[in-house]
Structure formats: structure tokens, C-alpha cells
Steps between C-alpha positions, in 0.01 A plus 500: 500500500654236721286223648288651775571853379216749474682700232365498144635221283771610258409486132744415223802723536474503880266796553207466736156511342277753669164437341286607795582841647315609813518872577425644845338843452363779712465873442870578555741622231736200556213253452392670179861490378504126580181454296652683202818291529298178515306603189829552313626162626180332385528653154860384469424145613131444421419451868160507667458787747295487819459824698437452872401756757422481869202712598564726797251718684472845345683417174325486164687219332238442230619808310861380516406153377304654212796722414763224490264268312434771240878559463554127440211479253633803310826305462314196364493296821181370659579488873314328777442675832431411861416732788479353850479630850776413739689626799846427359528565129806277455302198625215573259740552208683174576175304534372626165839444334495138616134449399570646156831309468700818428852470361602841635357769727563862398476775761618857549780643712494852638766744612352614828804675642707747300819334383410160647302243303237327705278201440165522676419256778246304292758455222758392760257240634420386147871449432547319828211255471470433126580180321445677166758728334431870559590794278511832687471802268654828620284808551547744212595852598209741466704731278605214269864532609695176537689406813879533496722212396464225240379243755213731591386567144314180416506327836253229575560257785425131464474270797557133438345270757 
């Protein structure tokens, strides 16, 4: 990137190297889709994967972390994991991403209202306050059906700081 830029440095050919992929996970379908997407990205680019979850009262996140780690290991990736408590998950995710020196943060996006895509408030805050590129993976439809339109088919949103 440019001097002072937080974006990954371009490799030969001008593409950014994303060697360290941090994935924000919880027990939601969009987060699990983000984990699967990050695993595929890691396989394609030989990246390290770090799964991060914020522990909330009443949620068993250990099972989710075991699940996504097992999925990565089945694909031939040895992930690292971190679970922390925190009031605002975006702050915890950003802190861990900075500590781990992540090249990209991968998170899920859910359709909360019929016909209107929505990004959750924690993802909105993550996008607003990050200095690290973020990849937001769309929520797959429960019936496996794709959204209408070519732009919707393989959409993933990057934010460049």
C-alpha cells in the first residue's frame, strides 16, 4: 500500500497479499458462512486463519469454535483461535486483529428484513472503526437458493481504510 496505509502490501502483479486472515465467528449462519469462505480463501492463498469469538452471557461459543476449527483442519489448515469476553464485539475483534497483525478481517452479513439486506450493528461498527480491510460474506439462504441478480451471486464487500 501507500506510505502510511494500513492495507496489505501488493505483491508482484499488484494483488494484495492476505497471509493472515482473522475470522469473527459466533453461532449464527452468516458467521459460519464467513468461516467457510475464509477457509476457501486460505486454501487458495496459503493464508493463516485465526478464528475469534466474543463470549456473551448464555451463549456456548466453545462448540462453535470447535466446529469451525474442525472444518479448517479437515481442509488441511491448522487454525488458531481466541475467545474473549467483551461488551462490544467489534472492539474485541479489532483489538485481536491488531494484536495478531491480521491482513484482513472476515465477517458475516445477514438479511434481517425480507427484501432488504442488512449489516448488523457490530459489523457496521467494525467497518466504521477499522484500519484493516474487511471482507463481509453474505448470509446463504437456508434453502440453498441464490439471491437475484449477478451482483448478488458472489457478493463480498471490501472496505479499504
